[in-house]
Amino acid sequence: MASTPPSPSMDEKLDEKHDHHTEIAAKEVDTAAQLLAGITENLDPKEADRVRRKIDRHILPLMCTLYWIQFMDKTTLGNSAILGIREATHLTTNQYNRLGTVFYLSYLLFEFPQNLGLQRFPVGKWMSCNIFIWGISLCCHAACKNFAGLFVCRIFLGVCEGSITAGFMIVSSMFYTRTEQTLRVGYWFLMNGTAQIISGFISFGTLHITNTALEPWQWLMIITGIITLVCAVTFWFMFPDSPTSAWFLTPHERAIAIHRIKENQTGVENKHFKKEQMIEALLDPKTWLFALFSALDNIPNSLTNQRSIIVSSFGFTNLQTTLLGCVDGVVEIVTIWTGVTLAARIPNSRAYVGSAYLLPNILGVFLVNFLSWNNKIGLLFSVWLTGVGTTGFVLMLSWLSSVTAGHTKKITVNAVMLSSYCIGNAAGPFMWQAKYKPRNHVPWIIIGICYVCCMALLLGIRFLLNRENKRRENEPSDDSFDDVYIERLTADGQREMVKVDKEFLDLTDIQNRDFRYVL
């Protein structure tokens, strides 16, 4: 990766320079700067662990619950396919596929605005509003009688759900160290597997509701929509916006929470949009390498809406298919948990672990193409194998947060990566055409090629970041930001100048030459 010289933007905005220190406007630095400015005592490891456990107790259950609900809502279309939605709304194969595509197209179009909203407004409140709107949209699915109605509902789902993964990536980097992020991102992402299990049982239950005017697929939409609305209200009141204002932490604990993540050199957040950081993000090669990985890794994600149809085509009944879908969830939970645990325990192993977990996917694609069509058990296990590689995407999410600094740069990189995620997911459904049924050789071959490319990208990104770390080790020490001060009001209204640590100056990973990329 080509080394870019430190951006001059911070220097251009200096209020005044002195012989011994530099004064800058408070809006230029991280929101945590004023809270920690002037504090020099060392962090007590026992106190840090206690605060970390307190953070875990208050935000991890909420994050895991919401991510479970988000994925369950996203897969309602796939589960509804065998509950009668296609027949009730007179959907053709192409129309059904378009419903999967439009979700991600709307997600794509609103991803950057969503990230701007996450920077401009309190993160928890912004996500809560989006959750509430998508809960209403999900309930409205049950009232749809045709393709047009479902199309509109899916647009609103895509617009609103675009705030969740981006918001969680920001929150994870606010509250956790880089090593902790790998595990925590894995914990909330593996709830996708839990969602598959629970939605499978809900779908199974709705098939037994026969004495009402509503069909099983409509009950599925209503039940999941109500769960989502309850979650929205809970998030509004319980989810913190930042460690600087977390309701469950005392002022002293907030300072400890911020001091804990000082080693990340990424700060907490900055509400001031910085154009120069956005430009840097767009010119940074690693932004586009992560984006390419995100796009290619999510073309196979079209299996989410096709899995029930594929398993049913092997000869299983609708009841059997809904229950077998729970196994997909178990596979995802086990593989993500083991993968992030390995990556957290083995230093600088993210790319290696992610690549290793993609190998079973490639084997699954090979088997599903070449096993006899009569071997329905073998074909079923082949499909389950293709769920192992989700671990690679999870590790990429935490890795991206850990190697990007500067709040505006971070939201820009997140927007680019999640936009690519949408492109992959939007393109995927077009592979599943009626002319390829029942074996679907063409879609499966494309999926296999994507997995091979993803392995190469993970290893390539690691090589480039490692090379950049070595280059920085050989650079002379950079003290440009070692003596920076901001003005702060004391309790009695007096103005004082306090020193701000480099870690909370809202510098990007390129501006801060002491920043080292985790591998």
Coordinates of C-alpha atoms in Angstrom, one line a residue:
M1 CA 0.0 0.0 0.0
A2 CA 1.4 3.3 -1.0
S3 CA 2.3 5.5 2.0
T4 CA 0.5 8.8 2.1
P5 CA 2.1 11.8 3.8
P6 CA 0.2 13.2 6.9
S7 CA -2.7 15.4 5.9
P8 CA -2.1 19.1 6.5
S9 CA -5.7 19.6 7.4
M10 CA -5.2 19.8 11.1
D11 CA -2.4 22.3 10.8
E12 CA -4.5 24.5 8.4
K13 CA -7.1 24.8 11.1
L14 CA -4.8 25.9 14.0
D15 CA -6.1 28.8 15.9
E16 CA -2.7 30.0 16.9
K17 CA 0.9 28.6 17.2
H18 CA 3.3 29.1 20.0
D19 CA 6.9 28.1 20.5
H20 CA 6.0 25.3 22.8
H21 CA 2.5 24.1 22.0
T22 CA -0.4 24.3 19.5
E23 CA -4.0 25.4 20.2
I24 CA -6.8 24.1 18.2
A25 CA -10.6 24.4 18.2
A26 CA -12.4 21.9 20.4
K27 CA -14.6 20.8 17.4
E28 CA -11.6 19.5 15.7
V29 CA -10.8 16.9 18.4
D30 CA -12.6 13.8 19.6
T31 CA -15.7 14.2 21.9
A32 CA -13.7 12.3 24.5
A33 CA -10.9 14.8 24.5
Q34 CA -12.4 17.3 26.9
L35 CA -13.4 14.5 29.3
L36 CA -9.8 13.0 29.4
A37 CA -7.8 16.2 28.7
G38 CA -5.3 16.8 31.5
I39 CA -5.7 13.4 33.1
T40 CA -2.3 11.7 33.4
E41 CA -2.8 8.9 35.9
N42 CA -2.3 5.3 34.7
L43 CA -5.2 3.0 34.1
D44 CA -5.9 0.4 36.8
P45 CA -6.3 -2.9 35.0
K46 CA -8.8 -4.2 37.6
E47 CA -10.9 -1.1 37.3
A48 CA -10.7 -1.3 33.5
D49 CA -11.9 -5.0 33.6
R50 CA -14.7 -4.1 35.9
V51 CA -15.9 -1.3 33.6
R52 CA -15.6 -3.5 30.6
R53 CA -17.8 -6.2 32.2
K54 CA -20.3 -3.5 33.1
I55 CA -20.4 -2.3 29.4
D56 CA -20.8 -5.9 28.3
R57 CA -23.8 -6.4 30.6
H58 CA -25.6 -3.3 29.4
I59 CA -25.0 -3.1 25.6
L60 CA -24.1 -6.6 24.4
P61 CA -27.6 -8.1 25.2
L62 CA -29.2 -5.3 23.3
M63 CA -26.9 -5.5 20.3
C64 CA -27.3 -9.3 20.1
T65 CA -31.1 -9.0 20.4
L66 CA -31.3 -6.4 17.7
Y67 CA -29.0 -8.2 15.3
W68 CA -31.1 -11.3 15.8
I69 CA -34.3 -9.4 15.0
Q70 CA -32.7 -7.6 12.0
F71 CA -31.6 -10.9 10.4
M72 CA -34.9 -12.6 11.2
D73 CA -36.8 -9.7 9.6
K74 CA -34.5 -9.8 6.6
T75 CA -35.2 -13.5 6.0
T76 CA -38.9 -13.4 6.4
L77 CA -39.2 -13.2 2.6
G78 CA -37.3 -16.5 2.2
N79 CA -39.3 -18.2 4.9
S80 CA -42.5 -16.9 3.4
A81 CA -41.7 -18.5 0.1
I82 CA -42.8 -21.9 1.4
L83 CA -45.6 -20.4 3.6
G84 CA -47.6 -19.3 0.6
I85 CA -46.6 -15.7 -0.2
R86 CA -45.8 -16.4 -3.8
E87 CA -49.2 -17.9 -4.5
A88 CA -51.1 -15.4 -2.4
T89 CA -49.6 -12.3 -4.1
H90 CA -49.2 -14.0 -7.5
L91 CA -45.5 -13.6 -7.7
T92 CA -43.5 -14.9 -10.7
T93 CA -39.9 -16.2 -10.1
N94 CA -38.4 -12.9 -11.5
Q95 CA -40.7 -10.8 -9.2
Y96 CA -39.8 -12.8 -6.2
N97 CA -36.1 -12.3 -7.0
R98 CA -36.6 -8.5 -7.5
L99 CA -38.0 -8.3 -4.0
G100 CA -34.7 -9.5 -2.7
T101 CA -32.8 -7.1 -5.0
V102 CA -34.8 -3.9 -4.2
F103 CA -34.2 -4.4 -0.4
Y104 CA -30.4 -4.0 -1.1
L105 CA -30.8 -1.3 -3.7
S106 CA -32.6 0.9 -1.2
Y107 CA -30.1 -0.1 1.5
L108 CA -27.4 1.0 -1.0
L109 CA -29.0 4.3 -1.9
F110 CA -29.4 5.4 1.7
E111 CA -26.2 3.9 3.2
F112 CA -24.2 7.1 3.0
P113 CA -27.1 9.3 4.4
Q114 CA -27.5 6.7 7.2
N115 CA -23.8 7.0 8.1
L116 CA -24.0 10.8 8.1
G117 CA -27.0 10.5 10.4
L118 CA -25.1 8.2 12.7
Q119 CA -22.4 10.9 12.9
R120 CA -24.7 13.9 13.2
F121 CA -27.2 12.5 15.7
P122 CA -27.0 10.3 18.8
V123 CA -26.3 6.8 17.6
G124 CA -28.8 5.0 19.8
K125 CA -31.6 7.4 19.1
W126 CA -31.0 7.3 15.3
M127 CA -31.0 3.5 15.2
S128 CA -34.2 3.4 17.4
C129 CA -36.1 5.6 14.9
N130 CA -35.0 3.4 12.0
I131 CA -36.0 0.2 13.9
F132 CA -39.5 1.6 14.6
I133 CA -40.1 2.5 10.9
W134 CA -38.9 -0.9 9.7
G135 CA -41.1 -2.7 12.3
I136 CA -44.1 -0.9 10.9
S137 CA -43.0 -1.8 7.3
L138 CA -42.7 -5.4 8.3
C139 CA -46.2 -5.5 9.7
C140 CA -47.5 -3.9 6.5
H141 CA -46.2 -6.9 4.5
A142 CA -49.2 -8.8 5.8
A143 CA -51.6 -6.4 4.1
C144 CA -50.0 -6.7 0.7
K145 CA -52.0 -8.4 -2.1
N146 CA -49.6 -8.0 -5.0
F147 CA -46.0 -7.4 -6.1
A148 CA -46.3 -3.6 -6.0
G149 CA -47.3 -3.5 -2.3
L150 CA -44.5 -5.9 -1.3
F151 CA -42.0 -3.9 -3.4
V152 CA -42.8 -0.7 -1.4
C153 CA -42.5 -2.4 1.9
R154 CA -39.2 -4.0 1.0
I155 CA -37.8 -0.5 0.0
F156 CA -38.6 0.8 3.5
L157 CA -37.0 -2.2 5.1
G158 CA -33.8 -1.7 3.1
V159 CA -33.6 2.1 3.9
C160 CA -34.0 1.5 7.7
E161 CA -31.9 -1.6 8.2
G162 CA -28.9 0.2 6.6
S163 CA -28.3 2.0 9.9
I164 CA -27.8 -1.1 12.0
T165 CA -24.5 -2.8 10.9
A166 CA -22.9 0.6 10.4
G167 CA -24.1 1.8 13.8
F168 CA -22.9 -1.4 15.5
M169 CA -19.5 -1.0 13.9
I170 CA -19.2 2.5 15.3
V171 CA -20.5 1.5 18.8
S172 CA -18.1 -1.5 19.0
S173 CA -15.1 0.8 18.2
M174 CA -16.4 3.3 20.8
F175 CA -16.6 0.9 23.7
Y176 CA -14.0 -1.8 23.0
T177 CA -10.3 -2.3 22.3
R178 CA -9.2 -3.7 19.0
T179 CA -8.8 -7.3 20.3
E180 CA -12.2 -7.1 22.1
Q181 CA -13.9 -5.8 19.0
T182 CA -13.1 -9.1 17.2
L183 CA -15.0 -11.1 19.8
R184 CA -17.8 -8.6 20.3
V185 CA -18.5 -8.2 16.6
G186 CA -18.6 -12.0 16.4
Y187 CA -21.0 -12.2 19.3
W188 CA -23.6 -9.9 17.8
F189 CA -23.1 -11.2 14.2
L190 CA -23.6 -14.9 15.2
M191 CA -27.1 -13.9 16.3
N192 CA -27.9 -14.3 12.5
G193 CA -27.7 -18.0 13.2
T194 CA -30.0 -17.7 16.2
A195 CA -32.4 -15.8 14.0
Q196 CA -32.5 -18.7 11.5
I197 CA -33.3 -21.1 14.3
I198 CA -36.0 -19.0 15.9
S199 CA -37.6 -17.9 12.6
G200 CA -37.6 -21.6 11.5
F201 CA -39.6 -22.5 14.6
I202 CA -41.9 -19.5 14.2
S203 CA -42.5 -20.5 10.5
F204 CA -43.2 -24.0 11.6
G205 CA -45.7 -22.7 14.2
T206 CA -47.5 -20.5 11.7
L207 CA -48.1 -23.5 9.4
H208 CA -50.3 -24.9 12.2
I209 CA -52.5 -21.7 12.3
T210 CA -55.4 -22.7 10.1
N211 CA -58.6 -21.4 11.7
T212 CA -58.1 -17.7 10.9
A213 CA -58.5 -15.3 7.9
L214 CA -54.8 -14.8 7.8
E215 CA -52.4 -17.1 6.0
P216 CA -49.2 -18.5 7.7
W217 CA -46.9 -16.0 5.9
Q218 CA -49.0 -13.1 7.1
W219 CA -48.8 -14.3 10.7
L220 CA -45.0 -14.5 10.2
M221 CA -44.8 -10.9 9.2
I222 CA -47.1 -9.7 12.0
I223 CA -45.3 -11.6 14.7
T224 CA -41.8 -10.5 13.6
G225 CA -43.0 -6.9 13.1
I226 CA -44.4 -6.7 16.7
I227 CA -41.1 -8.1 18.1
T228 CA -39.3 -5.4 16.1
L229 CA -41.5 -2.6 17.5
V230 CA -40.9 -3.7 21.1
C231 CA -37.1 -3.7 20.4
A232 CA -37.3 -0.1 19.0
V233 CA -38.9 1.2 22.2
T234 CA -36.4 -0.7 24.3
F235 CA -33.4 0.7 22.3
W236 CA -34.7 4.3 22.6
F237 CA -34.6 4.2 26.4
M238 CA -31.8 1.7 27.1
F239 CA -29.1 1.9 24.4
P240 CA -26.2 4.4 25.1
D241 CA -25.1 6.9 22.4
S242 CA -21.5 7.0 23.5
P243 CA -19.2 6.1 26.5
T244 CA -19.0 9.9 27.2
S245 CA -22.8 9.9 28.0
A246 CA -23.6 6.3 28.8
W247 CA -26.4 6.3 31.4
F248 CA -25.2 3.2 33.3
L249 CA -21.7 4.6 33.8
T250 CA -20.7 7.1 36.5
P251 CA -18.5 10.1 35.4
H252 CA -15.5 8.3 36.7
E253 CA -16.4 5.1 34.9
R254 CA -16.9 7.0 31.7
A255 CA -13.3 8.3 31.9
I256 CA -12.1 4.8 32.5
A257 CA -14.1 3.5 29.5
I258 CA -12.5 6.1 27.3
H259 CA -9.0 5.6 28.7
R260 CA -9.4 1.8 28.0
I261 CA -9.7 2.4 24.2
K262 CA -6.8 4.8 24.1
E263 CA -4.6 2.1 22.7
N264 CA -6.9 1.9 19.6
Q265 CA -5.7 5.3 18.5
T266 CA -9.2 5.8 16.9
G267 CA -10.9 7.9 19.6
V268 CA -14.7 7.7 20.3
E269 CA -16.4 10.1 17.8
N270 CA -16.4 13.6 16.3
K271 CA -19.7 15.2 15.3
H272 CA -17.9 17.6 12.9
F273 CA -17.9 16.4 9.3
K274 CA -14.4 16.7 7.8
K275 CA -14.2 16.8 4.1
E276 CA -10.5 16.1 4.0
Q277 CA -11.1 12.8 5.9
M278 CA -13.8 11.8 3.4
I279 CA -11.4 12.4 0.5
E280 CA -8.6 10.5 2.2
A281 CA -11.0 7.5 2.7
L282 CA -11.9 7.5 -1.0
L283 CA -8.2 7.6 -2.0
D284 CA -7.1 5.0 0.4
P285 CA -6.5 1.7 -1.5
K286 CA -7.5 -0.5 1.5
T287 CA -11.0 1.1 1.4
W288 CA -11.6 -0.4 -2.0
L289 CA -10.0 -3.8 -1.2
F290 CA -12.3 -4.2 1.7
A291 CA -15.2 -3.0 -0.4
L292 CA -14.4 -5.6 -3.1
F293 CA -14.3 -8.3 -0.6
S294 CA -17.6 -7.2 0.8
A295 CA -19.3 -7.3 -2.6
L296 CA -17.9 -10.7 -3.7
D297 CA -18.6 -12.3 -0.3
N298 CA -22.2 -11.2 -0.4
I299 CA -23.1 -12.4 -3.9
P300 CA -23.5 -15.9 -2.4
N301 CA -25.7 -14.3 0.3
S302 CA -28.6 -14.6 -2.2
L303 CA -28.8 -18.1 -0.7
T304 CA -30.7 -16.5 2.2
N305 CA -33.8 -16.1 0.1
Q306 CA -33.2 -19.2 -2.0
R307 CA -32.2 -21.8 0.7
S308 CA -35.7 -22.9 1.6
I309 CA -36.6 -23.3 -2.1
I310 CA -33.4 -25.2 -2.8
V311 CA -33.8 -27.6 0.2
S312 CA -37.5 -28.1 -0.7
S313 CA -36.4 -29.1 -4.3
F314 CA -34.3 -31.9 -2.8
G315 CA -37.6 -33.7 -2.0
F316 CA -38.3 -32.5 1.6
T317 CA -41.8 -31.4 2.7
N318 CA -42.6 -27.8 3.7
L319 CA -42.6 -28.8 7.4
Q320 CA -39.3 -30.6 7.1
T321 CA -37.7 -27.7 5.2
T322 CA -38.7 -25.2 7.9
L323 CA -37.2 -27.3 10.6
L324 CA -34.0 -28.1 8.6
G325 CA -33.5 -24.4 8.2
C326 CA -32.6 -24.3 11.9
V327 CA -29.5 -26.3 11.2
D328 CA -28.2 -23.5 9.1
G329 CA -28.4 -21.3 12.2
V330 CA -26.5 -23.8 14.3
V331 CA -23.7 -24.0 11.7
E332 CA -23.4 -20.2 11.6
I333 CA -23.4 -19.9 15.4
V334 CA -20.7 -22.6 15.9
T335 CA -18.4 -21.5 13.1
I336 CA -18.6 -17.7 13.9
W337 CA -17.9 -18.4 17.6
T338 CA -15.0 -20.6 17.0
G339 CA -13.6 -18.4 14.3
V340 CA -13.6 -15.1 16.3
T341 CA -12.2 -16.9 19.3
L342 CA -9.3 -18.2 17.3
A343 CA -8.7 -14.8 15.7
A344 CA -8.8 -13.1 19.2
R345 CA -6.4 -15.6 20.7
I346 CA -3.9 -15.9 17.9
P347 CA -2.2 -12.5 17.3
N348 CA -2.5 -11.0 13.8
S349 CA -4.4 -14.0 12.4
R350 CA -7.6 -12.4 11.0
A351 CA -6.8 -13.0 7.4
Y352 CA -5.5 -16.6 8.0
V353 CA -8.6 -17.6 10.0
G354 CA -11.0 -16.0 7.6
S355 CA -9.4 -17.8 4.6
A356 CA -9.4 -21.1 6.4
Y357 CA -13.1 -20.9 7.1
L358 CA -13.9 -20.3 3.4
L359 CA -12.4 -23.7 2.5
P360 CA -15.5 -25.7 3.6
N361 CA -17.7 -23.3 1.5
I362 CA -15.7 -24.2 -1.6
L363 CA -16.0 -27.9 -0.8
G364 CA -19.8 -27.5 -0.3
V365 CA -20.1 -25.8 -3.8
F366 CA -18.1 -28.6 -5.3
L367 CA -20.3 -31.3 -3.7
V368 CA -23.7 -29.7 -4.5
N369 CA -22.6 -29.5 -8.2
F370 CA -21.4 -33.1 -8.5
L371 CA -23.4 -35.3 -6.1
S372 CA -26.2 -37.4 -7.5
W373 CA -29.5 -35.6 -7.5
N374 CA -31.0 -38.6 -5.7
N375 CA -28.6 -38.2 -2.8
K376 CA -30.7 -35.6 -1.0
I377 CA -28.9 -36.1 2.3
G378 CA -25.5 -35.4 0.7
L379 CA -26.9 -32.4 -1.1
L380 CA -28.4 -31.1 2.1
F381 CA -25.0 -31.4 3.9
S382 CA -23.4 -29.6 1.0
V383 CA -25.7 -26.7 1.4
W384 CA -25.0 -26.5 5.1
L385 CA -21.2 -26.5 4.4
T386 CA -21.6 -23.2 2.5
G387 CA -22.6 -21.5 5.7
V388 CA -19.2 -22.0 7.4
G389 CA -17.5 -19.1 5.6
T390 CA -19.7 -16.4 7.1
T391 CA -16.9 -16.1 9.6
G392 CA -14.7 -14.4 7.0
F393 CA -17.1 -11.6 6.6
V394 CA -17.5 -11.2 10.4
L395 CA -13.7 -10.9 10.8
M396 CA -13.6 -8.4 8.0
L397 CA -16.1 -6.2 9.8
S398 CA -14.1 -6.0 13.0
W399 CA -10.8 -5.8 11.1
L400 CA -12.0 -2.8 9.1
S401 CA -13.0 -0.9 12.2
S402 CA -9.6 -1.6 13.8
V403 CA -7.5 -0.4 10.9
T404 CA -9.5 2.9 10.2
A405 CA -9.1 6.0 12.3
G406 CA -10.7 9.5 12.1
H407 CA -14.4 9.6 12.6
T408 CA -15.4 11.0 9.3
K409 CA -13.1 8.6 7.5
K410 CA -14.6 5.8 9.5
I411 CA -18.2 6.5 8.5
T412 CA -17.1 7.0 4.9
V413 CA -15.2 3.7 4.8
N414 CA -18.2 2.0 6.5
A415 CA -20.6 3.5 3.9
V416 CA -18.4 2.3 1.0
M417 CA -18.0 -1.2 2.4
L418 CA -21.7 -1.6 3.2
S419 CA -22.7 -0.1 -0.2
S420 CA -20.5 -2.8 -1.7
Y421 CA -22.3 -5.3 0.5
C422 CA -25.6 -4.1 -1.0
I423 CA -24.3 -4.4 -4.5
G424 CA -23.3 -8.0 -4.0
N425 CA -26.6 -8.8 -2.4
A426 CA -28.6 -7.0 -5.0
A427 CA -26.7 -8.8 -7.9
G428 CA -26.9 -12.2 -6.3
P429 CA -30.7 -12.9 -6.9
F430 CA -30.3 -12.5 -10.7
M431 CA -28.3 -15.7 -10.8
W432 CA -31.3 -17.8 -9.7
Q433 CA -33.2 -18.1 -12.9
A434 CA -35.8 -20.7 -13.7
K435 CA -33.8 -22.0 -16.7
Y436 CA -31.0 -23.2 -14.3
K437 CA -33.3 -25.3 -12.1
P438 CA -33.2 -27.8 -10.6
R439 CA -29.4 -28.2 -10.3
N440 CA -28.6 -24.5 -10.5
H441 CA -25.1 -25.2 -11.8
V442 CA -24.4 -21.7 -13.0
P443 CA -25.3 -19.9 -9.7
W444 CA -23.3 -22.4 -7.7
I445 CA -20.2 -22.0 -10.0
I446 CA -20.4 -18.2 -9.6
I447 CA -20.6 -18.7 -5.8
G448 CA -17.5 -20.9 -5.8
I449 CA -15.5 -18.3 -7.8
C450 CA -16.5 -15.6 -5.3
Y451 CA -15.3 -17.6 -2.4
V452 CA -11.9 -18.2 -4.0
C453 CA -11.5 -14.5 -4.8
C454 CA -12.4 -13.6 -1.2
M455 CA -9.6 -15.8 0.2
A456 CA -7.1 -14.1 -2.1
L457 CA -8.4 -10.6 -1.1
L458 CA -8.0 -11.4 2.7
L459 CA -4.5 -12.5 2.2
G460 CA -3.7 -9.6 -0.1
I461 CA -5.0 -7.0 2.4
R462 CA -2.9 -8.6 5.1
F463 CA 0.2 -8.4 2.9
L464 CA -0.3 -4.7 2.1
L465 CA -1.0 -3.7 5.7
N466 CA 2.0 -5.6 7.0
R467 CA 4.2 -3.9 4.5
E468 CA 2.9 -0.5 5.5
N469 CA 3.6 -1.3 9.2
K470 CA 7.2 -2.2 8.3
R471 CA 7.5 1.1 6.4
R472 CA 6.4 3.1 9.4
E473 CA 8.8 1.3 11.7
N474 CA 11.6 2.7 9.6
E475 CA 10.3 6.3 9.5
P476 CA 11.7 9.0 11.8
S477 CA 9.6 9.8 14.8
D478 CA 6.8 12.3 14.1
D479 CA 6.1 14.7 16.9
S480 CA 3.7 17.0 15.0
F481 CA 0.8 16.3 17.3
D482 CA 2.6 15.6 20.6
D483 CA 1.9 19.0 22.2
V484 CA -1.7 20.1 21.3
Y485 CA -4.0 22.0 23.6
I486 CA -7.7 22.9 23.7
E487 CA -9.6 25.5 25.7
R488 CA -11.9 24.2 28.5
L489 CA -14.2 25.9 31.0
T490 CA -13.6 25.0 34.7
A491 CA -16.3 24.3 37.2
D492 CA -16.1 28.0 38.3
G493 CA -16.4 29.4 34.8
Q494 CA -12.7 30.1 34.2
R495 CA -11.0 29.2 30.9
E496 CA -8.0 26.9 31.0
M497 CA -5.8 25.3 28.4
V498 CA -5.5 21.5 28.6
K499 CA -3.3 19.1 26.7
V500 CA -5.0 16.5 24.4
D501 CA -3.4 13.2 23.8
K502 CA -2.7 12.3 20.1
E503 CA -5.1 9.4 20.4
F504 CA -8.1 11.8 20.8
L505 CA -7.2 14.4 18.2
D506 CA -9.5 12.6 15.6
L507 CA -6.5 11.9 13.4
T508 CA -6.8 9.4 10.6
D509 CA -4.7 6.2 10.4
I510 CA -2.6 7.9 7.7
Q511 CA -2.1 11.2 9.6
N512 CA -1.1 9.4 12.8
R513 CA 2.3 7.8 11.9
D514 CA 2.3 6.0 15.2
F515 CA -0.8 4.1 14.2
R516 CA -0.1 0.4 13.5
Y517 CA -2.5 -1.8 11.5
V518 CA -3.6 -5.0 13.2
L519 CA -3.4 -8.1 11.0

